[in-house]
């Protein structure tokens, strides 16, 4: 239940090795990949709320820089650990090693991924599980279930075709669940999960796709949503979830159906501008039953439209408006207009898309004492609460 959680001050340490190799997640044929410790997704970083996370990253790529971004974590006074190359650090050159260290000041579910070019689409991605309080009871935590679209060409090839082809971006060829799937020709394998009748399970869902919003359900087993991203929420029930790229939902379900096999589905949601007509699947099997392809059907009345549900945080944290609102109105930030270059749509802030130099990050310019930034860095200076200090956004 939602109770206090002990802060033990433990340091949890991981080693990540990023390297060029090949992979074949659905058996349809090997292609060039960039993997973490020889797999995609990479290892799940597991810690408790309040722990210090220490991750040593070694770049073994032959011709690529890299960095690892810790999605969703607040890096208060630790911004050089954020992993956004060109902003908070230089890219790690081939052969470089960096140890990231930060505290798990949030809890719930998240992911980490390369922030260099298109690398996360080629496999440089992993998941994070921070244990902490929950807003509903459950018996077993099944851990993290990442879902992603998958292309038989590399992410770099897909980006080049999108930029030069004159048409819409290439469509994905499959949807992987926890790094595996069956192909259209039947090769590969579905991810398989065993559950026990009468138990309540927590499941941590993450959409790590490149270009696909997902509509997710588990046939016959409604979800009780207990968290969105790193925010614990007042529980609510639903049969479907629409999960945008980068979003996370923690759900609880009860194994209370006839013992057998049930489809877990992650379908590309055309209502949310997802062009792929694909459905990723996994198999949930009751303990003691033979694992076979299920015959279950998806629930009736899937959601219409593209929207995030309105949720209620378990603990509301209101931003004081007395000072913030006045300052926010005066920030020199203008969104748009949209710029089109060849076949690419570029979203802009103050008239430019962000284009940074991986070897000359924003924080390096700040550290040098300069307040002159290239326009494409989109640096907006804001006054701090101190009369003698300034900060940048």
GROMACS .gro file of N, CA and C in nm, residues 103-165:
model
  189
  103UNK      N    1   2.093   1.000  -0.753
  103UNK     CA    2   2.005   0.939  -0.654
  103UNK      C    3   1.866   0.917  -0.712
  104UNK      N    4   1.807   0.806  -0.674
  104UNK     CA    5   1.670   0.775  -0.716
  104UNK      C    6   1.573   0.854  -0.628
  105UNK      N    7   1.555   0.981  -0.661
  105UNK     CA    8   1.465   1.066  -0.584
  105UNK      C    9   1.320   1.049  -0.625
  106UNK      N   10   1.296   0.979  -0.737
  106UNK     CA   11   1.162   0.938  -0.777
  106UNK      C   12   1.153   0.786  -0.767
  107UNK      N   13   1.032   0.734  -0.773
  107UNK     CA   14   1.016   0.589  -0.774
  107UNK      C   15   0.907   0.551  -0.873
  108UNK      N   16   0.915   0.429  -0.919
  108UNK     CA   17   0.821   0.382  -1.020
  108UNK      C   18   0.897   0.318  -1.134
  109UNK      N   19   0.859   0.352  -1.256
  109UNK     CA   20   0.911   0.284  -1.375
  109UNK      C   21   0.962   0.385  -1.476
  110UNK      N   22   1.077   0.355  -1.535
  110UNK     CA   23   1.129   0.441  -1.639
  110UNK      C   24   1.221   0.362  -1.731
  111UNK      N   25   1.301   0.434  -1.809
  111UNK     CA   26   1.392   0.368  -1.903
  111UNK      C   27   1.512   0.457  -1.926
  112UNK      N   28   1.615   0.399  -1.985
  112UNK     CA   29   1.733   0.474  -2.024
  112UNK      C   30   1.762   0.446  -2.170
  113UNK      N   31   1.825   0.540  -2.237
  113UNK     CA   32   1.849   0.522  -2.380
  113UNK      C   33   1.960   0.616  -2.427
  114UNK      N   34   2.020   0.580  -2.538
  114UNK     CA   35   2.119   0.668  -2.598
  114UNK      C   36   2.052   0.800  -2.637
  115UNK      N   37   2.126   0.910  -2.616
  115UNK     CA   38   2.079   1.041  -2.659
  115UNK      C   39   2.161   1.090  -2.778
  116UNK      N   40   2.226   0.998  -2.845
  116UNK     CA   41   2.312   1.032  -2.959
  116UNK      C   42   2.245   0.986  -3.087
  117UNK      N   43   2.208   1.082  -3.171
  117UNK     CA   44   2.153   1.052  -3.303
  117UNK      C   45   2.038   0.952  -3.293
  118UNK      N   46   2.041   0.847  -3.378
  118UNK     CA   47   1.929   0.752  -3.386
  118UNK      C   48   1.956   0.622  -3.311
  119UNK      N   49   2.054   0.621  -3.222
  119UNK     CA   50   2.102   0.494  -3.168
  119UNK      C   51   1.999   0.414  -3.091
  120UNK      N   52   1.908   0.481  -3.019
  120UNK     CA   53   1.816   0.400  -2.939
  120UNK      C   54   1.725   0.317  -3.028
  121UNK      N   55   1.701   0.362  -3.152
  121UNK     CA   56   1.622   0.283  -3.244
  121UNK      C   57   1.693   0.159  -3.294
  122UNK      N   58   1.824   0.152  -3.273
  122UNK     CA   59   1.901   0.035  -3.313
  122UNK      C   60   1.939  -0.052  -3.195
  123UNK      N   61   1.881  -0.022  -3.076
  123UNK     CA   62   1.898  -0.115  -2.965
  123UNK      C   63   1.960  -0.059  -2.840
  124UNK      N   64   2.006   0.067  -2.840
  124UNK     CA   65   2.071   0.121  -2.721
  124UNK      C   66   1.964   0.176  -2.627
  125UNK      N   67   1.899   0.084  -2.558
  125UNK     CA   68   1.786   0.117  -2.473
  125UNK      C   69   1.774   0.013  -2.363
  126UNK      N   70   1.729   0.055  -2.246
  126UNK     CA   71   1.705  -0.038  -2.136
  126UNK      C   72   1.599   0.018  -2.043
  127UNK      N   73   1.570  -0.053  -1.936
  127UNK     CA   74   1.459  -0.018  -1.848
  127UNK      C   75   1.507   0.005  -1.705
  128UNK      N   76   1.423   0.075  -1.628
  128UNK     CA   77   1.456   0.109  -1.489
  128UNK      C   78   1.336   0.078  -1.400
  129UNK      N   79   1.363   0.012  -1.288
  129UNK     CA   80   1.260  -0.018  -1.189
  129UNK      C   81   1.305   0.034  -1.054
  130UNK      N   82   1.236   0.138  -1.004
  130UNK     CA   83   1.266   0.193  -0.873
  130UNK      C   84   1.153   0.152  -0.778
  131UNK      N   85   1.185   0.065  -0.685
  131UNK     CA   86   1.084   0.014  -0.591
  131UNK      C   87   1.050   0.121  -0.488
  132UNK      N   88   0.922   0.130  -0.455
  132UNK     CA   89   0.876   0.228  -0.359
  132UNK      C   90   0.731   0.199  -0.322
  133UNK      N   91   0.665   0.292  -0.257
  133UNK     CA   92   0.525   0.271  -0.218
  133UNK      C   93   0.435   0.251  -0.339
  134UNK      N   94   0.319   0.192  -0.316
  134UNK     CA   95   0.220   0.172  -0.423
  134UNK      C   96   0.084   0.216  -0.371
  135UNK      N   97  -0.004   0.256  -0.461
  135UNK     CA   98  -0.136   0.303  -0.421
  135UNK      C   99  -0.241   0.193  -0.424
  136UNK      N  100  -0.199   0.067  -0.447
  136UNK     CA  101  -0.290  -0.047  -0.439
  136UNK      C  102  -0.209  -0.171  -0.402
  137UNK      N  103  -0.275  -0.268  -0.342
  137UNK     CA  104  -0.208  -0.392  -0.303
  137UNK      C  105  -0.186  -0.483  -0.423
  138UNK      N  106  -0.079  -0.561  -0.419
  138UNK     CA  107  -0.055  -0.666  -0.517
  138UNK      C  108   0.034  -0.770  -0.452
  139UNK      N  109   0.036  -0.890  -0.511
  139UNK     CA  110   0.114  -1.000  -0.455
  139UNK      C  111   0.254  -1.008  -0.515
  140UNK      N  112   0.264  -0.990  -0.646
  140UNK     CA  113   0.390  -1.012  -0.716
  140UNK      C  114   0.413  -0.902  -0.817
  141UNK      N  115   0.538  -0.853  -0.821
  141UNK     CA  116   0.579  -0.755  -0.921
  141UNK      C  117   0.640  -0.830  -1.038
  142UNK      N  118   0.575  -0.826  -1.154
  142UNK     CA  119   0.626  -0.893  -1.273
  142UNK      C  120   0.740  -0.817  -1.340
  143UNK      N  121   0.766  -0.696  -1.292
  143UNK     CA  122   0.876  -0.619  -1.349
  143UNK      C  123   0.833  -0.540  -1.471
  144UNK      N  124   0.934  -0.502  -1.548
  144UNK     CA  125   0.915  -0.407  -1.658
  144UNK      C  126   0.888  -0.481  -1.788
  145UNK      N  127   0.791  -0.431  -1.865
  145UNK     CA  128   0.759  -0.486  -1.997
  145UNK      C  129   0.770  -0.375  -2.100
  146UNK      N  130   0.887  -0.359  -2.164
  146UNK     CA  131   0.902  -0.258  -2.269
  146UNK      C  132   0.845  -0.306  -2.401
  147UNK      N  133   0.793  -0.212  -2.478
  147UNK     CA  134   0.733  -0.241  -2.609
  147UNK      C  135   0.787  -0.141  -2.709
  148UNK      N  136   0.818  -0.188  -2.831
  148UNK     CA  137   0.873  -0.098  -2.930
  148UNK      C  138   0.843  -0.144  -3.071
  149UNK      N  139   0.831  -0.048  -3.163
  149UNK     CA  140   0.827  -0.085  -3.304
  149UNK      C  141   0.967  -0.130  -3.346
  150UNK      N  142   0.974  -0.213  -3.451
  150UNK     CA  143   1.102  -0.268  -3.495
  150UNK      C  144   1.109  -0.264  -3.647
  151UNK      N  145   1.226  -0.224  -3.697
  151UNK     CA  146   1.247  -0.207  -3.840
  151UNK      C  147   1.354  -0.304  -3.887
  152UNK      N  148   1.334  -0.360  -4.005
  152UNK     CA  149   1.435  -0.451  -4.061
  152UNK      C  150   1.550  -0.374  -4.126
  153UNK      N  151   1.534  -0.244  -4.146
  153UNK     CA  152   1.645  -0.156  -4.180
  153UNK      C  153   1.689  -0.086  -4.052
  154UNK      N  154   1.809  -0.031  -4.052
  154UNK     CA  155   1.855   0.036  -3.932
  154UNK      C  156   1.784   0.170  -3.914
  155UNK      N  157   1.792   0.223  -3.794
  155UNK     CA  158   1.731   0.353  -3.767
  155UNK      C  159   1.796   0.462  -3.851
  156UNK      N  160   1.926   0.449  -3.877
  156UNK     CA  161   1.995   0.547  -3.961
  156UNK      C  162   1.943   0.539  -4.105
  157UNK      N  163   1.920   0.418  -4.154
  157UNK     CA  164   1.864   0.403  -4.289
  157UNK      C  165   1.723   0.459  -4.295
  158UNK      N  166   1.643   0.433  -4.194
  158UNK     CA  167   1.505   0.485  -4.191
  158UNK      C  168   1.506   0.637  -4.190
  159UNK      N  169   1.596   0.696  -4.111
  159UNK     CA  170   1.603   0.842  -4.104
  159UNK      C  171   1.645   0.900  -4.239
  160UNK      N  172   1.740   0.836  -4.306
  160UNK     CA  173   1.785   0.885  -4.436
  160UNK      C  174   1.673   0.878  -4.538
  161UNK      N  175   1.597   0.770  -4.537
  161UNK     CA  176   1.485   0.758  -4.631
  161UNK      C  177   1.377   0.861  -4.601
  162UNK      N  178   1.354   0.887  -4.472
  162UNK     CA  179   1.254   0.988  -4.437
  162UNK      C  180   1.296   1.125  -4.485
  163UNK      N  181   1.427   1.152  -4.477
  163UNK     CA  182   1.478   1.285  -4.515
  163UNK      C  183   1.485   1.303  -4.666
  164UNK      N  184   1.512   1.195  -4.738
  164UNK     CA  185   1.542   1.207  -4.880
  164UNK      C  186   1.437   1.145  -4.971
  165UNK      N  187   1.348   1.066  -4.915
  165UNK     CA  188   1.258   0.988  -4.999
  165UNK      C  189   1.142   1.067  -5.058
   0.00000   0.00000   0.00000
